[in-house]
Short mmCIF file of C-alpha atoms in Angstrom, two decimals:
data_model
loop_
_atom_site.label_atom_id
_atom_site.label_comp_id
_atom_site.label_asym_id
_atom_site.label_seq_id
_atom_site.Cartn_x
_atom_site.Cartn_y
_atom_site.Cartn_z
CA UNK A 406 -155.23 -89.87 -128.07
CA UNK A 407 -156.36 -91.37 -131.59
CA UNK A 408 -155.27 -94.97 -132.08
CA UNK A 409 -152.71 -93.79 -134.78
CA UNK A 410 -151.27 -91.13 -132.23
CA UNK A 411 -147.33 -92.16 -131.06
CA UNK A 412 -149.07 -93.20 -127.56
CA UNK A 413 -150.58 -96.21 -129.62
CA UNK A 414 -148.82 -99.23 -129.62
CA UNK A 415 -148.18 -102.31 -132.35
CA UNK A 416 -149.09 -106.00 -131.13
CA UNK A 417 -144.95 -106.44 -130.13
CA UNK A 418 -144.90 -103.23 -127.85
CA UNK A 419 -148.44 -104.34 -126.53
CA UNK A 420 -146.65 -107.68 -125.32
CA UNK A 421 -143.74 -106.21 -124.12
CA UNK A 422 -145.32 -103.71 -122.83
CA UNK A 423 -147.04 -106.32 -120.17
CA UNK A 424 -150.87 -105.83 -122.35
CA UNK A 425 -153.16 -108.89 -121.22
CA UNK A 426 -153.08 -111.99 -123.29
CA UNK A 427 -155.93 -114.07 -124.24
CA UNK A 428 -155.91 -118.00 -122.70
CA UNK A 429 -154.99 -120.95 -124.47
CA UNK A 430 -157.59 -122.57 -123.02
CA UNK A 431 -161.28 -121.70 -122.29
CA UNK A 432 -162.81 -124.10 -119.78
CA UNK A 433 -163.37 -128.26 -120.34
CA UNK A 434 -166.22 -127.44 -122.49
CA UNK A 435 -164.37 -125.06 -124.84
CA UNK A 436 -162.30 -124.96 -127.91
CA UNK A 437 -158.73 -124.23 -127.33
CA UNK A 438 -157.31 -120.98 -128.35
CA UNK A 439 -154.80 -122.25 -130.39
CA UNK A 440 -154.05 -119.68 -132.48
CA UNK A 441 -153.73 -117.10 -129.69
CA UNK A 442 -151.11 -119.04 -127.75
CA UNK A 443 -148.87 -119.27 -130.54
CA UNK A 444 -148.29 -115.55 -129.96
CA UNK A 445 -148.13 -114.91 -126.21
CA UNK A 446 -145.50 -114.37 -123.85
CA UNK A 447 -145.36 -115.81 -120.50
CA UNK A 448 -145.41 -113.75 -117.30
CA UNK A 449 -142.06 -114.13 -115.85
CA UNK A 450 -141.49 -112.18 -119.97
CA UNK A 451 -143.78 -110.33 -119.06
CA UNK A 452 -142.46 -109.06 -115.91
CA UNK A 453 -139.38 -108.77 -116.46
CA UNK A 454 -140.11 -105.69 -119.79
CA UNK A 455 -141.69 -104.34 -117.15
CA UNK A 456 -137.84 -103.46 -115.54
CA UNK A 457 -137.35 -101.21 -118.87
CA UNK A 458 -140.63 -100.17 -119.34
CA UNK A 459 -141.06 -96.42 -120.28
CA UNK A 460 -143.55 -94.96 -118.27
CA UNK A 461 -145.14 -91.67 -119.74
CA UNK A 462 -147.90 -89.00 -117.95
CA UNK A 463 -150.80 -87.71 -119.35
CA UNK A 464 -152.90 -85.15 -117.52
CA UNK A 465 -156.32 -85.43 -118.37
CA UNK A 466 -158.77 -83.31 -116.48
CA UNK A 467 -158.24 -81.00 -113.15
CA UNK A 468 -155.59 -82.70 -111.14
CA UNK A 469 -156.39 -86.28 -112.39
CA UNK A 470 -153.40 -88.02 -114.60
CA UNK A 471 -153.15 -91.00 -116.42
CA UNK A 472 -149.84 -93.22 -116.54
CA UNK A 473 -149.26 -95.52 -119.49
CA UNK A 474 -146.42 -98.05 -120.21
CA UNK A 475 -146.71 -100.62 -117.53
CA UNK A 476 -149.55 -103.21 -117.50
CA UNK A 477 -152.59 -101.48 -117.48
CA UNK A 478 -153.56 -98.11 -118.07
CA UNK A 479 -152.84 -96.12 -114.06
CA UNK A 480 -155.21 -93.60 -113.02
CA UNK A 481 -153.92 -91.05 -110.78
CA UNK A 482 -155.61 -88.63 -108.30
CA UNK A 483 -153.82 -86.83 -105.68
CA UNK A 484 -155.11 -84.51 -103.21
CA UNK A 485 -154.85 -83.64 -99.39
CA UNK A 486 -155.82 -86.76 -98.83
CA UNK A 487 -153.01 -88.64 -100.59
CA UNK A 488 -152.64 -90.16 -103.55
CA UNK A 489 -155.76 -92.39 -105.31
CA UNK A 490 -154.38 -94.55 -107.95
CA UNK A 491 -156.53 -96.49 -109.87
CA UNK A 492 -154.58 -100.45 -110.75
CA UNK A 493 -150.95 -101.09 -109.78
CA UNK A 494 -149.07 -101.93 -113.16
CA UNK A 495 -146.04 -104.11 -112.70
CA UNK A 496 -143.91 -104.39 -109.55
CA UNK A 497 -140.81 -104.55 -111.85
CA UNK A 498 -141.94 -100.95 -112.57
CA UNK A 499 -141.82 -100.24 -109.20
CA UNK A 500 -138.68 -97.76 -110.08
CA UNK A 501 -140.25 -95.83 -113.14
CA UNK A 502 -143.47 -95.20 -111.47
CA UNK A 503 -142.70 -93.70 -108.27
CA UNK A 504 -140.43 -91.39 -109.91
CA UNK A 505 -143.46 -90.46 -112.15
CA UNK A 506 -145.77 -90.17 -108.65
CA UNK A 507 -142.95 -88.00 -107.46
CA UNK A 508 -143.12 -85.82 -110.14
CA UNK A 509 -147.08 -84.83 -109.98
CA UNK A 510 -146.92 -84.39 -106.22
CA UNK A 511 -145.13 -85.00 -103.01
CA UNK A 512 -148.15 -86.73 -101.33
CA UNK A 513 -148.07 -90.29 -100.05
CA UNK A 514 -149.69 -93.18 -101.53
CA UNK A 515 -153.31 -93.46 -99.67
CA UNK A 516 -155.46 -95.22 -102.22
CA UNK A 517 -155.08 -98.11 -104.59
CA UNK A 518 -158.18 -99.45 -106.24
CA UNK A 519 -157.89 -102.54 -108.22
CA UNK A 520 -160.26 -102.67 -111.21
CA UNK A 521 -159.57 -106.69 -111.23
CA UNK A 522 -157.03 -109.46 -110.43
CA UNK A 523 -154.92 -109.78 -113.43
CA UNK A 524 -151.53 -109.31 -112.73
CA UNK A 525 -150.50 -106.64 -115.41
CA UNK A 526 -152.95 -104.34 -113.08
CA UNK A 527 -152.38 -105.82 -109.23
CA UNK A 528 -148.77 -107.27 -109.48
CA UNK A 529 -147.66 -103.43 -107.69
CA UNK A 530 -150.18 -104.04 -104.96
CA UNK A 531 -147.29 -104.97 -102.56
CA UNK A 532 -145.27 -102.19 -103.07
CA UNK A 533 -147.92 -99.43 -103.49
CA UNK A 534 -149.33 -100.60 -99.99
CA UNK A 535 -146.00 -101.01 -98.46
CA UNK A 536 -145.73 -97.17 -99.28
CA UNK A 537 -148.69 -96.63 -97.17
CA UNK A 538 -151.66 -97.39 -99.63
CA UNK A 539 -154.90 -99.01 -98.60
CA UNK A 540 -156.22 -101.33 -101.24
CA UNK A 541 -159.74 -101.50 -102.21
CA UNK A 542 -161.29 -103.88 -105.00
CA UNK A 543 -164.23 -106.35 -105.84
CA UNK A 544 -164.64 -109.38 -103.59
CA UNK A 545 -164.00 -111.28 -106.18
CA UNK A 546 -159.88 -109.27 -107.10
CA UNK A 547 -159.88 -110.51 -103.26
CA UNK A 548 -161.01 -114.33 -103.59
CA UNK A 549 -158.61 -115.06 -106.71
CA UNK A 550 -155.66 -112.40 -105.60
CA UNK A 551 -155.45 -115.04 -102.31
CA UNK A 552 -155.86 -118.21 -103.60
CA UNK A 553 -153.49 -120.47 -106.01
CA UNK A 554 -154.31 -119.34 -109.97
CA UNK A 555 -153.38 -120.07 -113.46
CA UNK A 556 -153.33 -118.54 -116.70
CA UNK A 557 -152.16 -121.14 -119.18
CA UNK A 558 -151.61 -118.84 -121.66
CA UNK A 559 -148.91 -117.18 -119.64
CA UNK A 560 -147.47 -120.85 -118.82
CA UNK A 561 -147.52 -119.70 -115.12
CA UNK A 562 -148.99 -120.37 -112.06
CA UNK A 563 -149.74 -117.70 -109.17
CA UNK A 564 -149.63 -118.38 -106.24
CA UNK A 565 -151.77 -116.43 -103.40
CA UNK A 566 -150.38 -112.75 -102.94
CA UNK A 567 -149.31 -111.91 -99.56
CA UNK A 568 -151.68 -110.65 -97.11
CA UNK A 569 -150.26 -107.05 -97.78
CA UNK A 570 -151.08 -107.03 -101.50
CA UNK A 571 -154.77 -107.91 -101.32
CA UNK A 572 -157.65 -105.52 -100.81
CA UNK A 573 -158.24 -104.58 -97.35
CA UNK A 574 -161.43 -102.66 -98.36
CA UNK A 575 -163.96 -105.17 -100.43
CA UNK A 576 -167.53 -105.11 -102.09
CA UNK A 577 -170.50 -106.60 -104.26
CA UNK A 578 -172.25 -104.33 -106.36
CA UNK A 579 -171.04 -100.66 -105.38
CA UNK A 580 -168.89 -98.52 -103.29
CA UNK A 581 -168.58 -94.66 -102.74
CA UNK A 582 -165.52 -92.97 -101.72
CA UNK A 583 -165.10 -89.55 -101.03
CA UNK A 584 -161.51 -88.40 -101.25
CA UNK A 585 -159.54 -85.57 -102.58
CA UNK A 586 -162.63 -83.67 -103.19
CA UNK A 587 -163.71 -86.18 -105.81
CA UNK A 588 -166.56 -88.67 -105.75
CA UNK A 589 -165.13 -92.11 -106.55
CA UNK A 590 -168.31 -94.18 -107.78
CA UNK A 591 -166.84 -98.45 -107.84
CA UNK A 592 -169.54 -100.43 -109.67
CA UNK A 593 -169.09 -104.08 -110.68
CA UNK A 594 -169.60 -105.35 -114.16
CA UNK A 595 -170.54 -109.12 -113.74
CA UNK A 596 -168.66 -111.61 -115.47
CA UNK A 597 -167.13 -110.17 -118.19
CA UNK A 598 -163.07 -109.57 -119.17
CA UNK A 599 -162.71 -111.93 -115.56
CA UNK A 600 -165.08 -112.55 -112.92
CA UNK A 601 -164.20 -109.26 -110.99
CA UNK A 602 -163.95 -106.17 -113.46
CA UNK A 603 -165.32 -102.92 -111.80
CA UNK A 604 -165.68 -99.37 -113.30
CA UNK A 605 -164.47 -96.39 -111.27
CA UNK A 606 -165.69 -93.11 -112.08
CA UNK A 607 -164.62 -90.10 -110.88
CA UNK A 608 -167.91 -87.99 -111.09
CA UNK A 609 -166.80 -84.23 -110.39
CA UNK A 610 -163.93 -84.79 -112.95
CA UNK A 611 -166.11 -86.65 -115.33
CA UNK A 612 -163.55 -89.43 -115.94
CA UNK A 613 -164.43 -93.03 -116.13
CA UNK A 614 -161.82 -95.93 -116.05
CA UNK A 615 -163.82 -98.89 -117.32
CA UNK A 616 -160.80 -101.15 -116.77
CA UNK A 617 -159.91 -104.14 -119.36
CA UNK A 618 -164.02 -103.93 -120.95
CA UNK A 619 -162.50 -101.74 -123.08
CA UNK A 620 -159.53 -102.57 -125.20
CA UNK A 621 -159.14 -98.85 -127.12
CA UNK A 622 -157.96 -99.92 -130.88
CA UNK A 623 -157.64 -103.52 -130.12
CA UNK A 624 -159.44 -106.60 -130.18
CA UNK A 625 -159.86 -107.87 -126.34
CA UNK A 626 -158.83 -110.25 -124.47
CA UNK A 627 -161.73 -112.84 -122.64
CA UNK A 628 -160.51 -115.05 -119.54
CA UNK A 629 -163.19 -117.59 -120.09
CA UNK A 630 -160.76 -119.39 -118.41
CA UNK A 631 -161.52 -117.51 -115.02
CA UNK A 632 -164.53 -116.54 -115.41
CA UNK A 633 -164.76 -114.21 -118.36
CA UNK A 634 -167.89 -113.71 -120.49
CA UNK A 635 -168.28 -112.30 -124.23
CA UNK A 636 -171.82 -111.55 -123.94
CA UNK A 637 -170.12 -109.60 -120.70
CA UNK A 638 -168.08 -108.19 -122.29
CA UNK A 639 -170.69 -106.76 -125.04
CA UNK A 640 -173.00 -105.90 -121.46
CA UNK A 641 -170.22 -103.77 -120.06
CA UNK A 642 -170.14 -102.13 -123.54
CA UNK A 643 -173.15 -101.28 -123.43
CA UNK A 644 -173.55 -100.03 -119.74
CA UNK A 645 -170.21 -98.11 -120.09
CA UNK A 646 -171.91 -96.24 -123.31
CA UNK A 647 -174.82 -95.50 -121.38
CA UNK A 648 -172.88 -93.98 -118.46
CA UNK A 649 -170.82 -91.27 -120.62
CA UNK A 650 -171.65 -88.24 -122.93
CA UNK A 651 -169.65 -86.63 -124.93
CA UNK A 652 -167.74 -84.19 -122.98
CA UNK A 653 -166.46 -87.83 -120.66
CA UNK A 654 -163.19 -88.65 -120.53
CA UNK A 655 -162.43 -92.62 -120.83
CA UNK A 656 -159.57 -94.29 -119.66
CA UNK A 657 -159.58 -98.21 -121.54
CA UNK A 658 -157.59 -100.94 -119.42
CA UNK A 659 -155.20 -100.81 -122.53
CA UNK A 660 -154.56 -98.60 -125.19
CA UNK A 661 -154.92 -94.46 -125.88
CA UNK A 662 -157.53 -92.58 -123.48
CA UNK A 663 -160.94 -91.82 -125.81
CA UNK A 664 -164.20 -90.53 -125.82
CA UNK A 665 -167.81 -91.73 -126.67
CA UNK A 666 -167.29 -91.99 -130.26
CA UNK A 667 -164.66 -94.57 -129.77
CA UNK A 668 -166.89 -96.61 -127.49
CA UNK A 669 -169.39 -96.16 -130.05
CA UNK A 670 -167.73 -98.00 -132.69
CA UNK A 671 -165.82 -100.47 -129.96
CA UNK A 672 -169.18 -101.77 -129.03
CA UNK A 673 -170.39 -101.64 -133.09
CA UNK A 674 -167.77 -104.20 -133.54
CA UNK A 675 -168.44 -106.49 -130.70
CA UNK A 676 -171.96 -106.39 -131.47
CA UNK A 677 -171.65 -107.24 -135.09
CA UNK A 678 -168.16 -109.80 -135.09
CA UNK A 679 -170.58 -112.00 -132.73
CA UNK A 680 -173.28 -111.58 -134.43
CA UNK A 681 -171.32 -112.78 -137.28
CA UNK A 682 -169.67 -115.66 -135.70
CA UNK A 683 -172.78 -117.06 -134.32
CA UNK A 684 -174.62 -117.25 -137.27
CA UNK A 685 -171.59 -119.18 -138.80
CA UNK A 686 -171.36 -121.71 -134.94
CA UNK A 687 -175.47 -122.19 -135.48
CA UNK A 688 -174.93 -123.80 -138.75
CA UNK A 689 -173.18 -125.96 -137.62
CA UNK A 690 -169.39 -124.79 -138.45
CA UNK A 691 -166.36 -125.43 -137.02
CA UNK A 692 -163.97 -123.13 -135.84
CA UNK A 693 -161.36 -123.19 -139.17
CA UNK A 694 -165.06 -123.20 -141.30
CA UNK A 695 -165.88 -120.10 -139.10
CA UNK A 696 -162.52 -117.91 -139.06
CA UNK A 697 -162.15 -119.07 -143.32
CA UNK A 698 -164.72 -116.55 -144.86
CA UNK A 699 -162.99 -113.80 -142.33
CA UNK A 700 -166.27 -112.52 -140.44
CA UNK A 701 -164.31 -109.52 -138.98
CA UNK A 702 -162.60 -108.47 -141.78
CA UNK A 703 -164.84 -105.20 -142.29
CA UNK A 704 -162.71 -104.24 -138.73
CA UNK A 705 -159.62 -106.33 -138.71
CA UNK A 706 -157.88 -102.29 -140.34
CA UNK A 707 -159.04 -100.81 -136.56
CA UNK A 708 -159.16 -103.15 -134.27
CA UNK A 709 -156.41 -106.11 -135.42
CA UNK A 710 -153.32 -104.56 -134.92
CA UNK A 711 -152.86 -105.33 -131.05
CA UNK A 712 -152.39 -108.54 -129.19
CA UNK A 713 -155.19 -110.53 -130.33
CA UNK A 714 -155.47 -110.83 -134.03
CA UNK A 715 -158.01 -111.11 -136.00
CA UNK A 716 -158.27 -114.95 -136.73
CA UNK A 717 -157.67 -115.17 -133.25
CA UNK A 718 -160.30 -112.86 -131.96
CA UNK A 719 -162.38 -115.13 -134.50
CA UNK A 720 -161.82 -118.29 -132.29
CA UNK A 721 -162.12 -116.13 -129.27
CA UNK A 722 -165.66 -115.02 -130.19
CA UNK A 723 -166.48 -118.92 -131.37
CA UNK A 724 -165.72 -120.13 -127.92
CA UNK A 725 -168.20 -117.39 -126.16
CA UNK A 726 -171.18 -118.06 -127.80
#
């Protein structure tokens, strides 16, 4: 799906549709993202457009589906073995997305995997392993997913998920699973979109779901403010790029499902925007002196059209490096 395809979605649908924000603010020792905050909705808004939230289907590649239209992008795999889904959208959704599970198979819910602890991915944990799901994710989805957080952007606070909703299955670096006659390969990024992003690929299919490192046709979101990392984020780039070919099919935490070439000029643009914006911090700049001689606007056409726009991606970039 191209970024000007129907399945892509203006900055309005991308907050309604329950897309991560970006902080308001980074840490103690970082700028505020001002600019940013003006334009975000806060999660109880969020949650509740996810109660009319259209949930489409998109097969992708032997029985594996995608589902868009609720929080993040949903991988599903089902099987004799139950269903795998990859991230949990919104619980509001609950309604819309079992009738779309329904409707590629009759098979229970076995597998969740949580590529991190925001709650546009994990807020259906509860449900999903109510219907019978075990829930695996990084040890880090685990720590923050049961333990009091914030998102000040979102003008919320979360409090710890119940005991049902958190992974039951955790890990460090890497885990294998083996269902549905699909290898399931779960390798952690580092800090980079959060403190807990992992990649799952499904390596007979030759799908990889790199999670929120990879905003397809938008500028990304950062939660410095819970770990995040930009030069992370440019890492994960990277390591997804050298992972795929050109025949791999890539499911981004938001926006249309792509292909090399897209990552290919995703991680151009991270690459060069910071490289940019920290020539303009090392003379000594301020943030307003930064964003004023517009160092992305050579991408803001592509890439500043979602949630984060481009004089806020600016500041978002200033505070990471």
């Amino acid at each position: 799906m191209a970024c000007g395809s129907p399945s892509s979605i203006s900055r309005r649908t991308f907050i309604q549709s329950g897309a991560f924000a970006a902080i308001a603010t980074w840490s103690q020792s970082r700028v505020a993202g001002t600019l940013l905050a003006q334009q975000v909705n806060d999660a109880g808004q969020m949650r509740a457009a996810g109660a009319s939230a259209r949930i489409s289907v998109h097969p992708l590649r032997r029985t594996v589906s995608v589902l868009m239209g609720s929080g993040g992008n949903i991988i599903v795999l089902p099987g004799p073995d139950g269903k795998v889904l990859v991230d949990a959208g919104y619980a509001t959704s609950q309604k819309q997305i079992g009738k779309a599970l329904n409707a590629i198979s009759n098979q229970p819910l076995n597998h969740l995997i949580d590529t991190h602890w925001h709650f546009d991915h994990t807020d259906g944990n509860e449900w999903i392993h109510a219907a019978g799901a075990t829930i695996v994710g990084h040890e880090n989805t685990r720590r923050r997913l049961s333990t009091p957080q914030r998102i000040p952007a979102f003008r919320g606070m979360f409090p710890p998920s119940p005991t049902g909703a958190l992974p039951a299955i955790v890990f460090g670096d890497r885990k294998t699973l083996h269902l549905n006659d699909e290898e399931l390969l779960l390798e952690y990024y580092g800090p980079a979109h959060s403190d807990s992003d992992i990649s799952v690929r499904l390596a007979r299919a030759d799908i990889l779901h790199t999670g929120d490192t990879w905003f397809n046709c938008f500028y990304p979101f950062i939660d410095y403010y819970n770990g995040g990392s930009f030069d992370g984020m440019v890492a994960a780039a990277a390591r997804n790029l050298r992972s795929v070919d050109d025949q791999t099919v890539i499911v981004p935490g938001h926006g249309p499902v792509g292909k090399k070439a897209q990552l290919v000029e995703y991680d151009d643009m991270l690459r060069t925007i910071r490289e940019r914006v920290a020539k303009l911090k090392k003379q000594g700049r301020s943030v307003q002196e930064t964003i004023a001689p517009k160092p992305s606007a050579s991408f803001d056409g592509k890439w500043g059209a979602g949630l984060v726009p481009p004089d806020a991606f600016v500041e978002l970039v200033y505070a990471g490096v």
